[in-house]
Structures are given as structure tokens and as C-alpha cells.
Coordinates of C-alpha atoms in Angstrom, one line a residue:
M1 CA 0.3 -5.7 -16.5
I2 CA -1.7 -2.6 -15.7
N3 CA -3.0 0.3 -17.8
P4 CA -3.1 4.1 -17.5
K5 CA -6.8 4.2 -16.8
I6 CA -6.7 2.1 -13.6
I7 CA -3.5 3.8 -12.6
D8 CA -5.4 7.1 -12.8
Y9 CA -8.1 5.7 -10.5
I10 CA -5.6 4.4 -7.9
F11 CA -3.8 7.8 -7.7
S12 CA -7.0 9.8 -7.6
S13 CA -7.4 8.5 -4.0
A14 CA -4.5 10.8 -3.1
S15 CA -6.9 13.7 -3.7
I16 CA -9.8 12.2 -1.8
Q17 CA -10.0 13.9 1.5
R18 CA -11.3 12.1 4.6
W19 CA -13.2 13.7 7.5
N20 CA -13.7 16.8 5.3
D21 CA -16.6 18.0 7.4
Y22 CA -14.4 18.3 10.5
P23 CA -11.5 20.6 11.2
R24 CA -8.2 18.8 10.8
M25 CA -4.6 19.7 11.8
V26 CA -3.3 17.6 8.8
E27 CA -4.7 16.5 5.5
L28 CA -6.2 13.0 5.7
V29 CA -6.6 11.3 2.4
E30 CA -8.1 7.9 1.2
L31 CA -4.9 6.5 -0.2
D32 CA -3.1 6.8 3.1
K33 CA -6.0 5.3 5.0
Q34 CA -6.1 2.3 2.7
A35 CA -2.3 1.8 3.0
H36 CA -2.6 1.9 6.8
K37 CA -5.6 -0.5 6.6
F38 CA -3.5 -3.1 4.6
I39 CA -0.6 -2.9 7.1
I40 CA -3.0 -3.4 10.1
A41 CA -4.7 -6.3 8.3
Y42 CA -1.3 -8.0 7.7
F43 CA -0.6 -8.1 11.4
I44 CA -4.1 -9.1 12.5
A45 CA -4.0 -11.9 9.9
K46 CA -0.7 -13.2 11.2
L47 CA -2.2 -13.8 14.6
E48 CA -5.1 -15.8 13.2
K49 CA -5.2 -19.3 11.7
D50 CA -6.2 -20.5 8.2
I51 CA -5.9 -17.2 6.5
N52 CA -5.4 -17.1 2.7
Y53 CA -3.2 -14.1 2.1
T54 CA -3.8 -14.0 -1.6
H55 CA -7.5 -13.6 -0.8
L56 CA -6.7 -10.9 1.8
I57 CA -4.7 -8.9 -0.8
E58 CA -7.4 -9.3 -3.5
A59 CA -10.3 -8.4 -1.1
G60 CA -8.4 -5.4 0.0
I61 CA -7.8 -4.2 -3.5
F62 CA -11.4 -4.8 -4.4
E63 CA -12.6 -2.8 -1.4
F64 CA -10.2 0.0 -2.3
L65 CA -11.4 0.2 -5.9
R66 CA -15.0 0.3 -4.8
R67 CA -14.3 3.0 -2.2
I68 CA -12.7 5.2 -4.9
V69 CA -15.9 5.1 -7.0
V70 CA -18.3 5.7 -4.1
T71 CA -16.1 8.3 -2.4
D72 CA -18.7 11.0 -2.4
I73 CA -20.9 8.9 -0.1
R74 CA -20.1 9.3 3.6
P75 CA -19.0 5.9 5.1
D76 CA -21.9 5.7 7.6
V77 CA -24.4 6.5 4.8
F78 CA -22.7 4.1 2.4
R79 CA -23.0 1.2 5.0
K80 CA -26.8 1.8 5.2
A81 CA -27.2 2.2 1.4
I82 CA -25.2 -1.0 0.7
Q83 CA -27.6 -3.0 3.0
K84 CA -30.6 -2.0 0.9
K85 CA -29.2 -1.3 -2.5
S86 CA -26.1 -3.5 -2.7
K87 CA -26.9 -4.9 -6.2
E88 CA -27.5 -1.5 -7.8
I89 CA -24.5 0.1 -6.1
N90 CA -22.2 -2.8 -7.1
S91 CA -23.5 -2.8 -10.7
W92 CA -22.7 0.9 -10.9
V93 CA -19.2 0.4 -9.5
I94 CA -18.5 -2.4 -12.1
E95 CA -19.8 -0.2 -14.9
K96 CA -17.5 2.7 -13.9
L97 CA -14.4 0.4 -13.7
K98 CA -15.1 -2.1 -16.4
D99 CA -13.1 -0.5 -19.2
S100 CA -10.1 0.0 -16.8
L101 CA -10.1 -3.6 -15.4
E102 CA -11.1 -5.7 -18.4
P103 CA -7.7 -5.7 -20.0
I104 CA -6.0 -7.0 -16.9
E105 CA -5.4 -10.8 -16.8
N106 CA -7.7 -11.2 -19.9
G107 CA -10.8 -10.2 -18.0
K108 CA -10.2 -12.7 -15.1
F109 CA -9.5 -9.9 -12.6
L110 CA -12.7 -8.1 -13.5
R111 CA -14.8 -11.3 -13.2
K112 CA -13.3 -12.0 -9.8
F113 CA -14.0 -8.4 -8.7
E114 CA -17.6 -8.7 -9.8
E115 CA -18.0 -12.0 -8.0
Y116 CA -16.6 -10.5 -4.9
L117 CA -19.0 -7.6 -4.8
N118 CA -22.0 -9.8 -5.4
D119 CA -21.2 -12.7 -3.1
T120 CA -20.6 -11.7 0.5
S121 CA -19.6 -15.2 1.5
M122 CA -16.5 -15.0 -0.8
Y123 CA -13.3 -14.6 1.2
K124 CA -15.4 -14.3 4.4
K125 CA -12.7 -14.4 7.1
E126 CA -10.4 -12.2 5.1
R127 CA -13.2 -9.7 4.7
F128 CA -13.8 -9.6 8.4
I129 CA -10.1 -9.0 9.1
L130 CA -10.1 -6.1 6.5
K131 CA -13.2 -4.7 8.1
A132 CA -11.5 -4.7 11.5
A133 CA -8.3 -3.2 10.0
S134 CA -10.4 -0.5 8.3
Y135 CA -12.0 0.4 11.6
L136 CA -8.7 0.6 13.4
A137 CA -7.3 2.8 10.7
T138 CA -10.3 5.1 11.0
K139 CA -10.0 5.1 14.8
W140 CA -6.4 6.2 14.4
E141 CA -7.4 9.0 12.2
F142 CA -10.2 10.1 14.5
S143 CA -7.7 10.5 17.3
I144 CA -6.3 13.3 15.2
V145 CA -9.6 14.8 14.2
Y146 CA -10.9 14.8 17.8
Q147 CA -8.1 17.1 19.0
T148 CA -9.3 19.9 16.8
S149 CA -13.1 19.2 17.0
K150 CA -13.8 19.2 20.7
F151 CA -15.8 22.4 20.4
L152 CA -18.3 20.8 18.0
T153 CA -21.6 19.8 19.7
D154 CA -21.7 16.3 18.1
I155 CA -18.1 15.2 18.5
E156 CA -18.6 13.3 21.7
N157 CA -21.4 11.3 20.0
V158 CA -18.9 10.4 17.2
K159 CA -16.3 9.5 19.7
R160 CA -18.6 7.2 21.6
S161 CA -19.7 5.6 18.3
V162 CA -16.1 5.0 17.2
E163 CA -15.0 3.6 20.6
D164 CA -18.1 1.3 20.8
E165 CA -17.5 -0.3 17.4
I166 CA -14.3 -2.0 18.6
E167 CA -16.4 -4.7 20.4
D168 CA -17.5 -6.0 17.0
Y169 CA -13.9 -7.2 16.4
Y170 CA -12.8 -8.5 19.8
E171 CA -12.7 -12.1 18.6
L172 CA -9.5 -11.2 16.7
I173 CA -6.4 -11.5 18.8
G174 CA -4.6 -8.7 17.0
V175 CA -7.5 -6.2 17.6
R176 CA -7.4 -7.0 21.3
K177 CA -3.6 -6.5 21.4
I178 CA -3.9 -3.1 19.6
A179 CA -6.8 -2.0 21.8
L180 CA -4.8 -2.8 25.0
N181 CA -1.9 -0.8 23.6
K182 CA 0.4 -3.8 23.6
K183 CA 3.6 -4.0 21.6
L184 CA 1.8 -4.3 18.3
S185 CA 0.2 -0.9 18.6
R186 CA 3.7 0.6 18.4
I187 CA 4.0 -0.8 14.8
I188 CA 0.6 0.5 13.9
D189 CA 1.5 4.0 15.2
L190 CA 4.9 3.9 13.5
S191 CA 3.4 3.0 10.1
G192 CA 0.6 5.6 10.5
R193 CA 3.1 8.4 11.0
L194 CA 4.4 7.8 7.5
R195 CA 1.3 9.7 6.2
F196 CA 2.9 12.9 7.6
Q197 CA 6.1 12.4 5.5
K198 CA 5.4 13.9 2.1
R199 CA 7.2 12.6 -0.9
W200 CA 9.5 15.2 -2.6
A201 CA 9.3 17.5 0.5
Q202 CA 11.3 20.1 -1.3
T203 CA 9.3 20.0 -4.6
P204 CA 5.7 21.3 -4.7
R205 CA 3.3 18.8 -6.3
I206 CA -0.4 18.2 -6.8
P207 CA -1.6 15.9 -5.4
E208 CA 0.9 15.6 -2.6
T209 CA 1.6 11.9 -1.8
S210 CA 2.9 10.5 1.4
V211 CA 5.4 7.8 2.0
L212 CA 2.6 5.7 3.4
G213 CA 0.4 6.0 0.3
H214 CA 3.4 5.4 -2.0
M215 CA 4.1 2.1 -0.3
L216 CA 0.6 0.9 -1.2
T217 CA 0.8 2.0 -4.8
V218 CA 4.0 0.0 -5.2
A219 CA 2.4 -3.0 -3.5
I220 CA -0.6 -2.9 -5.9
F221 CA 1.8 -2.7 -8.9
G222 CA 3.7 -5.7 -7.4
Y223 CA 0.4 -7.6 -7.2
F224 CA -0.4 -6.9 -10.8
Y225 CA 3.1 -7.8 -11.9
S226 CA 2.8 -11.1 -10.0
I227 CA -0.4 -12.2 -11.7
E228 CA 1.0 -11.2 -15.1
V229 CA 4.0 -13.5 -14.7
N230 CA 1.9 -16.3 -13.2
A231 CA 3.8 -16.1 -9.9
C232 CA 2.9 -18.9 -7.4
E233 CA 0.9 -17.8 -4.4
K234 CA 3.7 -17.4 -1.9
R235 CA 5.7 -15.4 -4.4
L236 CA 2.7 -13.1 -5.1
Q237 CA 2.1 -12.6 -1.4
N238 CA 5.8 -11.8 -0.7
N239 CA 5.9 -9.3 -3.5
F240 CA 2.9 -7.5 -2.2
F241 CA 3.9 -7.3 1.4
T242 CA 7.6 -6.6 0.6
A243 CA 6.4 -3.5 -1.4
L244 CA 3.9 -2.6 1.3
F245 CA 6.6 -2.4 4.0
H246 CA 9.5 -1.3 1.8
D247 CA 9.7 2.2 3.2
L248 CA 8.7 1.4 6.8
P249 CA 12.1 2.3 8.2
E250 CA 11.7 5.8 6.9
A251 CA 9.3 6.4 9.8
L252 CA 12.6 6.5 11.8
T253 CA 15.0 7.9 9.2
R254 CA 12.9 10.1 7.0
D255 CA 12.5 10.0 3.2
I256 CA 15.8 10.8 1.5
I257 CA 15.7 11.5 -2.2
S258 CA 18.0 9.6 -4.5
P259 CA 20.0 12.6 -5.8
V260 CA 20.9 13.3 -2.1
K261 CA 21.4 9.7 -1.1
Y262 CA 23.8 8.9 -4.0
S263 CA 25.6 12.2 -4.5
V264 CA 28.0 11.7 -1.6
D265 CA 30.3 8.7 -1.7
E266 CA 29.3 6.0 0.7
L267 CA 26.3 8.0 2.1
S268 CA 23.9 5.4 0.9
D269 CA 25.9 2.7 2.8
I270 CA 25.8 4.8 6.0
I271 CA 22.0 5.3 5.7
A272 CA 21.5 1.5 5.1
E273 CA 23.6 0.7 8.2
Y274 CA 21.6 3.1 10.3
E275 CA 18.3 1.7 8.9
I276 CA 19.3 -1.8 10.1
I277 CA 20.1 -0.5 13.6
K278 CA 16.7 1.3 13.7
I279 CA 14.9 -1.9 12.5
E280 CA 16.6 -4.0 15.1
D281 CA 16.0 -1.5 18.0
E282 CA 12.7 0.1 17.2
I283 CA 10.7 -2.2 14.9
L284 CA 11.5 -5.9 15.4
P285 CA 11.1 -5.8 19.2
F286 CA 7.4 -4.9 18.7
V287 CA 6.7 -7.5 16.0
P288 CA 5.0 -10.8 17.3
E289 CA 7.7 -13.3 17.9
D290 CA 6.3 -16.0 15.6
I291 CA 6.6 -13.7 12.5
K292 CA 9.9 -11.9 13.3
E293 CA 11.9 -14.0 10.8
E294 CA 9.3 -13.6 8.1
F295 CA 9.0 -9.9 8.7
S296 CA 12.8 -9.4 8.6
Y297 CA 12.8 -11.1 5.3
L298 CA 10.1 -8.8 3.9
L299 CA 12.0 -5.8 5.1
G300 CA 15.0 -6.9 3.1
L301 CA 17.4 -8.2 5.8
Y302 CA 19.7 -11.0 4.9
D303 CA 23.2 -12.4 5.3
N304 CA 24.2 -11.1 8.7
N305 CA 22.9 -7.5 8.8
K306 CA 22.8 -6.7 5.2
K307 CA 19.6 -5.0 3.9
D308 CA 18.2 -4.6 0.4
E309 CA 14.5 -5.1 -0.2
F310 CA 15.0 -4.9 -4.0
L311 CA 17.2 -8.0 -4.5
N312 CA 15.8 -11.2 -6.0
K313 CA 15.7 -13.6 -3.1
V314 CA 14.6 -17.1 -2.3
Y315 CA 14.9 -19.6 0.5
N316 CA 17.0 -22.5 -0.6
N317 CA 18.1 -25.2 1.8
E318 CA 16.7 -23.0 4.6
K319 CA 19.0 -20.2 3.8
I320 CA 18.3 -16.9 2.0
Q321 CA 19.9 -16.9 -1.4
I322 CA 20.3 -14.0 -3.9
V323 CA 19.3 -15.2 -7.5
E324 CA 19.2 -13.7 -11.0
E325 CA 16.0 -15.3 -12.2
V326 CA 13.2 -15.7 -9.8
S327 CA 11.1 -17.6 -12.4
K328 CA 13.3 -20.6 -11.8
Y329 CA 12.0 -20.8 -8.2
N330 CA 8.3 -20.3 -8.9
L331 CA 7.2 -22.7 -6.2
D332 CA 5.8 -21.9 -2.8
K333 CA 8.6 -23.8 -1.0
Y334 CA 11.2 -21.3 -2.3
N335 CA 9.4 -18.3 -0.7
A336 CA 10.6 -16.1 -3.5
I337 CA 10.7 -12.3 -3.8
D338 CA 11.0 -10.4 -7.1
G339 CA 13.1 -7.6 -5.7
E340 CA 14.3 -6.4 -9.1
A341 CA 10.7 -6.1 -10.4
L342 CA 9.6 -4.4 -7.2
K343 CA 12.3 -1.8 -7.8
Q344 CA 10.8 -1.1 -11.2
C345 CA 7.4 -0.8 -9.6
D346 CA 8.9 1.7 -7.1
K347 CA 10.3 3.8 -10.0
L348 CA 7.0 3.5 -11.9
S349 CA 5.1 4.9 -8.9
A350 CA 7.6 7.8 -8.7
F351 CA 7.1 8.4 -12.4
I352 CA 3.3 8.6 -12.0
E353 CA 3.5 10.9 -8.9
A354 CA 5.6 13.4 -10.9
S355 CA 3.5 13.1 -14.0
L356 CA 0.3 13.9 -12.1
S357 CA 1.9 17.0 -10.7
I358 CA 3.0 18.2 -14.1
S359 CA -0.5 17.6 -15.4
H360 CA -1.7 20.1 -12.9
G361 CA 0.8 22.7 -14.0
I362 CA 3.4 22.1 -11.3
K363 CA 6.8 21.5 -12.8
S364 CA 10.5 22.2 -12.1
K365 CA 13.9 21.6 -13.6
E366 CA 14.5 18.9 -11.0
L367 CA 11.4 17.0 -12.2
Q368 CA 12.3 17.3 -15.9
T369 CA 15.9 16.1 -15.2
G370 CA 14.5 13.3 -13.1
K371 CA 12.3 12.1 -15.9
K372 CA 15.3 11.5 -18.1
Q373 CA 17.1 9.7 -15.3
I374 CA 14.3 7.3 -14.5
L375 CA 13.5 6.4 -18.1
K376 CA 17.2 5.3 -18.4
T377 CA 16.8 2.9 -15.5
L378 CA 13.4 1.4 -16.5
K379 CA 13.8 -2.0 -18.1
T380 CA 12.1 -5.2 -18.9
V381 CA 11.8 -7.8 -16.2
E382 CA 10.5 -11.3 -17.0
G383 CA 8.7 -10.0 -20.1
I384 CA 7.2 -6.9 -18.4
D385 CA 8.5 -3.8 -20.2
F386 CA 8.3 -1.1 -17.5
K387 CA 9.8 1.5 -19.8
E388 CA 7.0 0.9 -22.4
L389 CA 4.4 1.1 -19.6
A390 CA 5.9 4.5 -18.6
R391 CA 5.6 5.6 -22.2
L392 CA 2.0 4.5 -22.4
I393 CA 1.3 6.7 -19.4
D394 CA 3.1 9.5 -21.1
I395 CA 0.9 9.1 -24.2
E396 CA -2.3 8.8 -22.2
F397 CA -1.8 12.0 -20.3
G398 CA -0.1 13.7 -23.3
S399 CA -3.3 13.2 -25.3
T400 CA -4.9 15.7 -23.0
G401 CA -2.1 18.2 -23.4
Q402 CA -0.2 17.1 -20.2
T403 CA 3.6 16.9 -20.2
Q404 CA 5.2 14.1 -18.2
V405 CA 8.2 14.4 -16.0
V406 CA 9.6 12.6 -13.0
M407 CA 12.2 12.4 -10.3
D408 CA 13.6 9.0 -9.2
F409 CA 13.0 8.2 -5.5
D410 CA 13.8 5.2 -3.4

């Protein structure tokens, strides 16, 4: 499905600092920015017509991977460089990622990535939406940076440049709504705040990962799972966006670790009920009316105020149905979600977060105990052996003398 090398690239973005030549009141990292960008892109796309969401997802992943490689180049410098040296820069990116990407989908993913970098007409409308979303995510970050940088002589020039760029994207309805501080901007703010919630808040780790960044890693794993099991397009899209939004309610309830959540009888049920109330009161009212039903489905709501984003679900006879085998409903008309597989992707992401911390010498009894717990719950879903994948990650890092441990988080 995916290999340790590309996993290492993805998680390295949690250590890539943004705005690192300006004073910041909080750490701003690339992984969080990319996650926020994907969320904004989803809502912008939903207000447009004739958008291919598979192309939107793939283009976003391609841009993310390229950004990881060229991270040492400032964005404004990179934009100028890519205009004059695009062929050379893209060739360098491909060379850096080739060994990591070639095993995925028997080389098909790598070929598509290379084609995307070299053909600017590929996924043209989806590219434009992602560019607008990237700008809005950057603008959101700058509002933080500006507060601590007002004493700098050039900050007003940067502010003017950031504010002026929005005109480039005014043709998009979603951009206009966000710029005018309409309801949609509330969701953008809410999701952005998840970058301030650190995973394992009581356990020091390097690198620290946020709830926002974690949602994107699970979504990317969900995408690679989907292409590996030959999921139909709607199923692939649902898997990605369900994972991308799976912790959104935690912007209102905070991230609660599994040992706490499940150590007290019925506490998890109480938390779930409270999440539903918060979703209905503070999230759905700000979602565009035309997509409320779809968005509720992605958030895991079903059957009269029940919620579980990690159940296998389909639409059958216009009703949400819980199923055992999603593969039997691998047609767009069933609107399927591989909830069980996404749960495994969620656990795998937690595994990697802890493993990276251990590789930097940060470990605890809680992490070591957690590793044993999570390995017991990892399993094979539709031929994808998540436990074996975790072991491969163990071996990869273990070959450099790193010990792997993990704590299970939802």
C-alpha cells in the first residue's frame, strides 16, 4: 500500500517550520499548513461545478510531496524559480522521490506524478482551487505572524502583498465567501485551530504533531489504501475526506487519548453524545446548505444521531447502511466508506508518530505499553496487512538503531 520511505517523507513535514524568518507566538509547520489547505480546498470545490475530486486529491498530494523536497526554498523565490527552471526543478524532485514512489501502484502513481509536474494543463481547475486554498491557508497563518512582527520594517509590505493576492481568486465563490467573513469562514477558522492542539499533550515527542496534521496523514493513508484495493472513485474520495475531517469535532471537545476515553465505563459514549451536540450546534450551521447531508455523512453521523466515522457504510435504497464488506459495494452509486480500514490508517499514523519520537530518543513507559496495545489491534483489511506494514516500519527504523514504540489514539 505504502512504504516506510515515503512515510518518512510525509512525516518530515511535521519538522518543516514556516515563517521561520519572522517571530511567531506558535510553531507553524508545513504538515499543518497542507492539512488546512486540503480542508479549504474541499469547501471551495463544493461551491464550484464540474470538479473531479479524485484529481483534486491527487493534485494536492503531488503538490505536498514537491513542497517537502523544495522546502529550503522560500515560497516567493520558488515561484520565480519554477517559472524559469521548472523542468530542472521537477526533474530533481522526481529523482529525490523516485525510489519511494516507484513501488506504489506498480509505478503508476510515480508516472502520474511526473506527468503532473511536467504538464501544467493537467487537472487545471483543480490546480487553481488548490492554489487558492494554499493562499488562504497562508493568509490565515500570516494573521498570527503579523501580531508579533509589527515592529519589523518590512512587515507592512508583506501584509499588503498577502492582502492583494486575494483578487487573483475572486472568481471562486468560496474564496469570496471566506474573504467576506461569511459562515464558511467559521469552519476555516475552526479547522485551523486544530494546529494548536498537540497530539499526546502529556507525552513529550519529537517532532510534535498536531491534530490538524494527523488528520491529513490519515487521509493520505486512506488514499493509498483505496488505490491498492481498486476502490471506485466515489469510495476513494469518501475515504480521503472522511479521514481528513475525522477529528474536526476535537476543535470543540479537545483531543482525548484512548486510555482516558475507555478507562471509565460509558465515558466514550458520553463524549460521543457531546460531539454530536457540538457538530449540530457549532459546525453544521456554518456548512453550505447544499452539502450538509454529505458532510454529516463524512463526519460519521448516521441513524438518528449516532456517530462513528470508523464504520463501514454505504448508501443503499437512499438510506445509510452499515456493512461488513465494502468491496461488495464498489460502485459509485453506493457512496461507500471503508470505515474499518480508515481506523487502521488512524492507528498506523499513531504508530508512526510515536516511532519517530522514539527514534529521537524520547520514550516513556506509556509509549512502550501503547506499542503492544496497538499491535494487537492492527489487522488485515481487504488484503492489506496493517500489522505487517507496522512491522516493516519497525525494521526500517530499527536498521538505524531506532526502537519503535506507540500509544493508541483516536
